[in-house]
PDB file of C-alpha atoms in Angstrom:
ATOM      1  CA  UNK T   1     -27.165  -8.386  -3.037  1.00  0.00           C
ATOM      2  CA  UNK T   2     -28.799 -11.298  -4.688  1.00  0.00           C
ATOM      3  CA  UNK T   3     -31.805  -9.858  -5.233  1.00  0.00           C
ATOM      4  CA  UNK T   4     -30.614  -7.033  -6.052  1.00  0.00           C
ATOM      5  CA  UNK T   5     -28.386  -7.540  -8.291  1.00  0.00           C
ATOM      6  CA  UNK T   6     -25.082  -6.855  -6.570  1.00  0.00           C
ATOM      7  CA  UNK T   7     -21.899  -8.694  -5.884  1.00  0.00           C
ATOM      8  CA  UNK T   8     -18.747  -7.821  -4.552  1.00  0.00           C
ATOM      9  CA  UNK T   9     -15.817  -6.274  -5.266  1.00  0.00           C
ATOM     10  CA  UNK T  10     -13.623  -6.614  -2.860  1.00  0.00           C
ATOM     11  CA  UNK T  11     -10.431  -8.775  -3.696  1.00  0.00           C
ATOM     12  CA  UNK T  12     -10.376 -12.598  -2.780  1.00  0.00           C
ATOM     13  CA  UNK T  13      -8.738 -13.461   0.342  1.00  0.00           C
ATOM     14  CA  UNK T  14      -5.232 -14.253   0.012  1.00  0.00           C
ATOM     15  CA  UNK T  15      -3.597 -17.562   0.742  1.00  0.00           C
ATOM     16  CA  UNK T  16       0.680 -18.323   0.077  1.00  0.00           C
ATOM     17  CA  UNK T  17       1.675 -21.807  -0.982  1.00  0.00           C
ATOM     18  CA  UNK T  18       4.148 -23.878   1.595  1.00  0.00           C
ATOM     19  CA  UNK T  19       7.551 -23.466   0.722  1.00  0.00           C
ATOM     20  CA  UNK T  20       9.105 -26.948  -1.088  1.00  0.00           C
ATOM     21  CA  UNK T  21      12.077 -26.495   0.190  1.00  0.00           C
ATOM     22  CA  UNK T  22      13.740 -26.349   4.276  1.00  0.00           C
ATOM     23  CA  UNK T  23      14.808 -23.506   5.855  1.00  0.00           C
ATOM     24  CA  UNK T  24      18.317 -22.874   6.641  1.00  0.00           C
ATOM     25  CA  UNK T  25      20.065 -21.505   9.451  1.00  0.00           C
ATOM     26  CA  UNK T  26      21.501 -18.607   9.070  1.00  0.00           C
ATOM     27  CA  UNK T  27      22.187 -15.826  12.698  1.00  0.00           C
ATOM     28  CA  UNK T  28      20.244 -12.712  13.800  1.00  0.00           C
ATOM     29  CA  UNK T  29      22.572 -10.315  13.204  1.00  0.00           C
ATOM     30  CA  UNK T  30      20.822  -7.353  13.043  1.00  0.00           C
ATOM     31  CA  UNK T  31      19.215  -8.206  16.109  1.00  0.00           C
ATOM     32  CA  UNK T  32      16.821  -5.600  15.851  1.00  0.00           C
ATOM     33  CA  UNK T  33      19.136  -3.303  15.669  1.00  0.00           C
ATOM     34  CA  UNK T  34      17.877  -0.545  13.349  1.00  0.00           C
ATOM     35  CA  UNK T  35      18.914   2.694  14.094  1.00  0.00           C
ATOM     36  CA  UNK T  36      21.622   2.632  11.044  1.00  0.00           C
ATOM     37  CA  UNK T  37      24.577   5.774  11.080  1.00  0.00           C
ATOM     38  CA  UNK T  38      25.117   6.065   7.409  1.00  0.00           C
ATOM     39  CA  UNK T  39      23.051   5.017   3.798  1.00  0.00           C
ATOM     40  CA  UNK T  40      24.288   1.261   2.706  1.00  0.00           C
ATOM     41  CA  UNK T  41      25.137  -0.181   6.564  1.00  0.00           C
ATOM     42  CA  UNK T  42      22.514  -2.482   6.404  1.00  0.00           C
ATOM     43  CA  UNK T  43      19.781  -3.041   4.375  1.00  0.00           C
ATOM     44  CA  UNK T  44      16.199  -4.817   4.485  1.00  0.00           C
ATOM     45  CA  UNK T  45      13.964  -7.342   2.539  1.00  0.00           C
ATOM     46  CA  UNK T  46      10.633  -8.459   2.728  1.00  0.00           C
ATOM     47  CA  UNK T  47       7.347  -9.565   0.626  1.00  0.00           C
ATOM     48  CA  UNK T  48       4.120  -8.324  -0.085  1.00  0.00           C
ATOM     49  CA  UNK T  49       0.993  -8.932  -2.369  1.00  0.00           C
ATOM     50  CA  UNK T  50      -1.869  -6.571  -4.137  1.00  0.00           C
ATOM     51  CA  UNK T  51      -4.612  -7.724  -5.685  1.00  0.00           C
ATOM     52  CA  UNK T  52      -3.957  -6.940  -9.801  1.00  0.00           C
ATOM     53  CA  UNK T  53      -7.813  -7.170 -11.101  1.00  0.00           C
ATOM     54  CA  UNK T  54      -7.333 -11.141 -12.120  1.00  0.00           C
ATOM     55  CA  UNK T  55      -4.603 -11.889  -9.962  1.00  0.00           C
ATOM     56  CA  UNK T  56      -2.451 -11.831  -7.050  1.00  0.00           C
ATOM     57  CA  UNK T  57       0.280  -9.536  -7.580  1.00  0.00           C
ATOM     58  CA  UNK T  58       4.347 -10.332  -5.602  1.00  0.00           C
ATOM     59  CA  UNK T  59       5.902  -6.600  -4.372  1.00  0.00           C
ATOM     60  CA  UNK T  60       9.322  -7.363  -3.001  1.00  0.00           C
ATOM     61  CA  UNK T  61      11.041  -3.991  -1.575  1.00  0.00           C
ATOM     62  CA  UNK T  62      14.461  -3.151   0.480  1.00  0.00           C
ATOM     63  CA  UNK T  63      15.036  -0.482   2.594  1.00  0.00           C
ATOM     64  CA  UNK T  64      17.995   1.370   3.785  1.00  0.00           C
ATOM     65  CA  UNK T  65      17.604   0.824   6.876  1.00  0.00           C
ATOM     66  CA  UNK T  66      19.369   4.539   7.701  1.00  0.00           C
ATOM     67  CA  UNK T  67      16.680   6.328   5.832  1.00  0.00           C
ATOM     68  CA  UNK T  68      14.297   4.413   5.271  1.00  0.00           C
ATOM     69  CA  UNK T  69      14.256   5.001   1.474  1.00  0.00           C
ATOM     70  CA  UNK T  70      13.992   1.421  -0.867  1.00  0.00           C
ATOM     71  CA  UNK T  71      16.175   1.413  -2.813  1.00  0.00           C
ATOM     72  CA  UNK T  72      15.146  -1.357  -4.981  1.00  0.00           C
ATOM     73  CA  UNK T  73      11.743  -3.156  -5.938  1.00  0.00           C
ATOM     74  CA  UNK T  74       9.883  -5.825  -8.266  1.00  0.00           C
ATOM     75  CA  UNK T  75       6.945  -6.955  -9.155  1.00  0.00           C
ATOM     76  CA  UNK T  76       5.731 -10.226 -10.007  1.00  0.00           C
ATOM     77  CA  UNK T  77       2.407 -12.386 -11.002  1.00  0.00           C
ATOM     78  CA  UNK T  78       5.259 -15.718  -8.687  1.00  0.00           C
ATOM     79  CA  UNK T  79       6.346 -15.012  -4.652  1.00  0.00           C
ATOM     80  CA  UNK T  80       9.597 -16.722  -6.804  1.00  0.00           C
ATOM     81  CA  UNK T  81      13.544 -15.926  -5.300  1.00  0.00           C
ATOM     82  CA  UNK T  82      13.913 -14.430  -9.263  1.00  0.00           C
ATOM     83  CA  UNK T  83      11.640 -11.746  -7.599  1.00  0.00           C
ATOM     84  CA  UNK T  84      13.323 -10.610  -4.637  1.00  0.00           C
ATOM     85  CA  UNK T  85      17.009 -11.470  -7.283  1.00  0.00           C
ATOM     86  CA  UNK T  86      15.708  -8.559  -8.960  1.00  0.00           C
ATOM     87  CA  UNK T  87      14.821  -6.376  -6.003  1.00  0.00           C
ATOM     88  CA  UNK T  88      18.260  -7.189  -4.642  1.00  0.00           C
ATOM     89  CA  UNK T  89      19.377  -6.182  -8.286  1.00  0.00           C
ATOM     90  CA  UNK T  90      18.584  -2.403  -8.689  1.00  0.00           C
ATOM     91  CA  UNK T  91      19.253  -1.893  -4.627  1.00  0.00           C
ATOM     92  CA  UNK T  92      23.003  -3.240  -5.303  1.00  0.00           C
ATOM     93  CA  UNK T  93      22.949  -1.162  -8.513  1.00  0.00           C
ATOM     94  CA  UNK T  94      21.731   1.575  -7.752  1.00  0.00           C
ATOM     95  CA  UNK T  95      23.299   2.830  -4.502  1.00  0.00           C
ATOM     96  CA  UNK T  96      25.978   2.646  -7.040  1.00  0.00           C
ATOM     97  CA  UNK T  97      27.259  -1.486  -5.586  1.00  0.00           C
ATOM     98  CA  UNK T  98      28.777  -1.016  -2.026  1.00  0.00           C
ATOM     99  CA  UNK T  99      30.099  -3.046  -0.119  1.00  0.00           C
ATOM    100  CA  UNK T 100      30.094  -4.965   3.278  1.00  0.00           C
ATOM    101  CA  UNK T 101      26.082  -4.554   3.511  1.00  0.00           C
ATOM    102  CA  UNK T 102      23.964  -6.672   5.587  1.00  0.00           C
ATOM    103  CA  UNK T 103      21.143  -7.642   4.537  1.00  0.00           C
ATOM    104  CA  UNK T 104      18.600  -8.292   6.302  1.00  0.00           C
ATOM    105  CA  UNK T 105      15.023 -10.630   5.712  1.00  0.00           C
ATOM    106  CA  UNK T 106      12.611 -12.736   7.484  1.00  0.00           C
ATOM    107  CA  UNK T 107      13.302 -16.859   6.936  1.00  0.00           C
ATOM    108  CA  UNK T 108      11.808 -17.060   3.010  1.00  0.00           C
ATOM    109  CA  UNK T 109      12.208 -19.453   0.768  1.00  0.00           C
ATOM    110  CA  UNK T 110      12.520 -16.160  -1.515  1.00  0.00           C
ATOM    111  CA  UNK T 111      15.701 -15.261   0.072  1.00  0.00           C
ATOM    112  CA  UNK T 112      17.006 -18.411   1.809  1.00  0.00           C
ATOM    113  CA  UNK T 113      17.395 -20.432  -1.886  1.00  0.00           C
ATOM    114  CA  UNK T 114      20.889 -21.420  -2.864  1.00  0.00           C
ATOM    115  CA  UNK T 115      20.287 -18.524  -6.240  1.00  0.00           C
ATOM    116  CA  UNK T 116      19.977 -15.866  -3.782  1.00  0.00           C
ATOM    117  CA  UNK T 117      22.258 -16.597  -1.439  1.00  0.00           C
ATOM    118  CA  UNK T 118      24.751 -16.423  -4.343  1.00  0.00           C
ATOM    119  CA  UNK T 119      23.557 -13.319  -5.439  1.00  0.00           C
ATOM    120  CA  UNK T 120      24.577 -11.835  -1.669  1.00  0.00           C
ATOM    121  CA  UNK T 121      27.475 -13.752  -2.235  1.00  0.00           C
ATOM    122  CA  UNK T 122      28.243 -12.216  -5.435  1.00  0.00           C
ATOM    123  CA  UNK T 123      27.663  -8.507  -3.626  1.00  0.00           C
ATOM    124  CA  UNK T 124      29.747  -9.470  -1.439  1.00  0.00           C
ATOM    125  CA  UNK T 125      26.526  -9.187   1.320  1.00  0.00           C
ATOM    126  CA  UNK T 126      25.860 -10.584   4.820  1.00  0.00           C
ATOM    127  CA  UNK T 127      23.223 -12.161   5.332  1.00  0.00           C
ATOM    128  CA  UNK T 128      20.862 -12.100   8.711  1.00  0.00           C
ATOM    129  CA  UNK T 129      17.038 -13.460   9.133  1.00  0.00           C
ATOM    130  CA  UNK T 130      15.119 -12.723  11.685  1.00  0.00           C
ATOM    131  CA  UNK T 131      13.638 -15.185  14.127  1.00  0.00           C
ATOM    132  CA  UNK T 132      10.704 -17.518  12.771  1.00  0.00           C
ATOM    133  CA  UNK T 133       7.462 -16.406  13.285  1.00  0.00           C
ATOM    134  CA  UNK T 134       9.004 -13.261  14.849  1.00  0.00           C
ATOM    135  CA  UNK T 135       7.427 -10.241  12.898  1.00  0.00           C
ATOM    136  CA  UNK T 136       9.188  -7.820  15.024  1.00  0.00           C
ATOM    137  CA  UNK T 137      12.170  -8.591  14.017  1.00  0.00           C
ATOM    138  CA  UNK T 138      11.887  -6.953  10.957  1.00  0.00           C
ATOM    139  CA  UNK T 139       9.476  -4.277  11.834  1.00  0.00           C
ATOM    140  CA  UNK T 140      10.597  -1.632   9.914  1.00  0.00           C
ATOM    141  CA  UNK T 141       9.822  -3.241   6.900  1.00  0.00           C
ATOM    142  CA  UNK T 142       6.165  -4.269   7.927  1.00  0.00           C
ATOM    143  CA  UNK T 143       5.514  -0.650   8.445  1.00  0.00           C
ATOM    144  CA  UNK T 144       6.644   0.882   5.024  1.00  0.00           C
ATOM    145  CA  UNK T 145       4.443  -2.488   3.832  1.00  0.00           C
ATOM    146  CA  UNK T 146       1.312  -0.355   6.262  1.00  0.00           C
ATOM    147  CA  UNK T 147       1.768   2.914   4.814  1.00  0.00           C
ATOM    148  CA  UNK T 148       1.556   1.596   0.851  1.00  0.00           C
ATOM    149  CA  UNK T 149      -1.542  -0.236   1.641  1.00  0.00           C
ATOM    150  CA  UNK T 150      -2.903   2.358   4.000  1.00  0.00           C
ATOM    151  CA  UNK T 151      -1.809   5.505   1.586  1.00  0.00           C
ATOM    152  CA  UNK T 152      -1.606   5.104  -1.347  1.00  0.00           C
ATOM    153  CA  UNK T 153      -2.933   1.329  -2.872  1.00  0.00           C
ATOM    154  CA  UNK T 154      -6.812   1.304  -3.743  1.00  0.00           C
ATOM    155  CA  UNK T 155      -9.090  -0.565  -1.483  1.00  0.00           C
ATOM    156  CA  UNK T 156     -10.414  -2.876  -4.104  1.00  0.00           C
ATOM    157  CA  UNK T 157      -6.332  -2.931  -5.090  1.00  0.00           C
ATOM    158  CA  UNK T 158      -5.411  -1.863  -8.709  1.00  0.00           C
ATOM    159  CA  UNK T 159      -7.095  -3.052 -11.612  1.00  0.00           C
ATOM    160  CA  UNK T 160      -4.257  -4.310 -13.732  1.00  0.00           C
ATOM    161  CA  UNK T 161      -0.956  -5.517 -13.523  1.00  0.00           C
ATOM    162  CA  UNK T 162       0.092  -2.909 -15.155  1.00  0.00           C
ATOM    163  CA  UNK T 163      -1.896  -0.093 -13.228  1.00  0.00           C
ATOM    164  CA  UNK T 164      -0.425  -1.835 -10.692  1.00  0.00           C
ATOM    165  CA  UNK T 165       3.374  -1.050 -11.423  1.00  0.00           C
ATOM    166  CA  UNK T 166       2.928   2.345 -12.065  1.00  0.00           C
ATOM    167  CA  UNK T 167       0.981   3.369  -9.182  1.00  0.00           C
ATOM    168  CA  UNK T 168       3.573   1.337  -6.891  1.00  0.00           C
ATOM    169  CA  UNK T 169       6.915   3.253  -8.646  1.00  0.00           C
ATOM    170  CA  UNK T 170       5.268   6.984  -8.392  1.00  0.00           C
ATOM    171  CA  UNK T 171       4.297   6.247  -4.278  1.00  0.00           C
ATOM    172  CA  UNK T 172       8.036   4.400  -4.246  1.00  0.00           C
ATOM    173  CA  UNK T 173      10.056   7.029  -6.424  1.00  0.00           C
ATOM    174  CA  UNK T 174       7.658   9.790  -5.527  1.00  0.00           C
ATOM    175  CA  UNK T 175       5.261  10.195  -2.549  1.00  0.00           C
ATOM    176  CA  UNK T 176       7.109   7.920  -0.079  1.00  0.00           C
ATOM    177  CA  UNK T 177      10.934   8.729  -0.568  1.00  0.00           C
ATOM    178  CA  UNK T 178      10.267  12.696  -1.826  1.00  0.00           C
ATOM    179  CA  UNK T 179       7.966  14.000   0.281  1.00  0.00           C
ATOM    180  CA  UNK T 180       6.592  11.401   3.060  1.00  0.00           C
ATOM    181  CA  UNK T 181       8.099  12.926   6.464  1.00  0.00           C
ATOM    182  CA  UNK T 182       9.131  10.049   8.488  1.00  0.00           C
ATOM    183  CA  UNK T 183       9.469  10.164  12.854  1.00  0.00           C
ATOM    184  CA  UNK T 184      12.876   8.462  11.780  1.00  0.00           C
ATOM    185  CA  UNK T 185      13.550  10.961  10.607  1.00  0.00           C
ATOM    186  CA  UNK T 186      13.083  13.717  12.817  1.00  0.00           C
ATOM    187  CA  UNK T 187      10.233  14.413  10.360  1.00  0.00           C
ATOM    188  CA  UNK T 188      12.525  14.306   6.928  1.00  0.00           C
ATOM    189  CA  UNK T 189      11.837  12.682   4.132  1.00  0.00           C
ATOM    190  CA  UNK T 190      14.328   9.839   2.935  1.00  0.00           C
ATOM    191  CA  UNK T 191      15.651  11.465   0.594  1.00  0.00           C
ATOM    192  CA  UNK T 192      16.095  14.747   2.123  1.00  0.00           C
ATOM    193  CA  UNK T 193      17.445  12.470   5.324  1.00  0.00           C
ATOM    194  CA  UNK T 194      19.873  11.883   2.667  1.00  0.00           C
ATOM    195  CA  UNK T 195      21.227  14.492   2.029  1.00  0.00           C
ATOM    196  CA  UNK T 196      21.448  15.933   4.619  1.00  0.00           C
ATOM    197  CA  UNK T 197      23.802  13.026   5.993  1.00  0.00           C
ATOM    198  CA  UNK T 198      25.798  14.206   2.503  1.00  0.00           C
ATOM    199  CA  UNK T 199      26.311  17.311   3.498  1.00  0.00           C
ATOM    200  CA  UNK T 200      27.441  16.991   7.043  1.00  0.00           C
ATOM    201  CA  UNK T 201      29.242  14.194   5.876  1.00  0.00           C
ATOM    202  CA  UNK T 202      31.294  16.221   3.880  1.00  0.00           C
ATOM    203  CA  UNK T 203      31.557  18.744   6.130  1.00  0.00           C
ATOM    204  CA  UNK T 204      33.140  17.114   8.713  1.00  0.00           C
ATOM    205  CA  UNK T 205      36.029  15.546   6.075  1.00  0.00           C
ATOM    206  CA  UNK T 206      36.725  19.037   4.746  1.00  0.00           C
ATOM    207  CA  UNK T 207      37.570  20.146   8.952  1.00  0.00           C
ATOM    208  CA  UNK T 208      38.924  16.714   9.574  1.00  0.00           C
TER     209      UNK T 208
END
């Protein structure tokens, strides 16, 4: 490659910075009970990293466990609690400010910070956390990020932060929510699964 003047176009290897604040003890209330019978009962959150030309960007997503629909997300150059708070705010506002939702995540400092826990308290949510070092405790989030990176994001990442933001928004709002079939939803896309739930809910309500 050196002789031919070729340069590798692969993004550099990512490394997380070590957390500087201690983790707190929050129980794993969800306990891998991923099958939820209604929207806005259990949400899950997580963060992943994406190459944006010159630096890494960090994507925080909130999924509704009923349909696996992404209901909140945020992208930032910094993986801090402000990022996760923005994603949670989007989810809370876009879903009509539901009360009593369980929010499940890993034990990252972005979710254990005082600012994030205070926001959960203001939104009247119950916090649940997976066991340390056990990714299966938040498997739906891991699956969503795998789908995003293998189905949508270019192999070399995006050329810029703005390109990443537009591309991810198109995936979350467009392809994934509206069209992508999901085995959890018996082959329905998340939007269609929720639409069918509300149709069935109104039918039952009329009969009773």
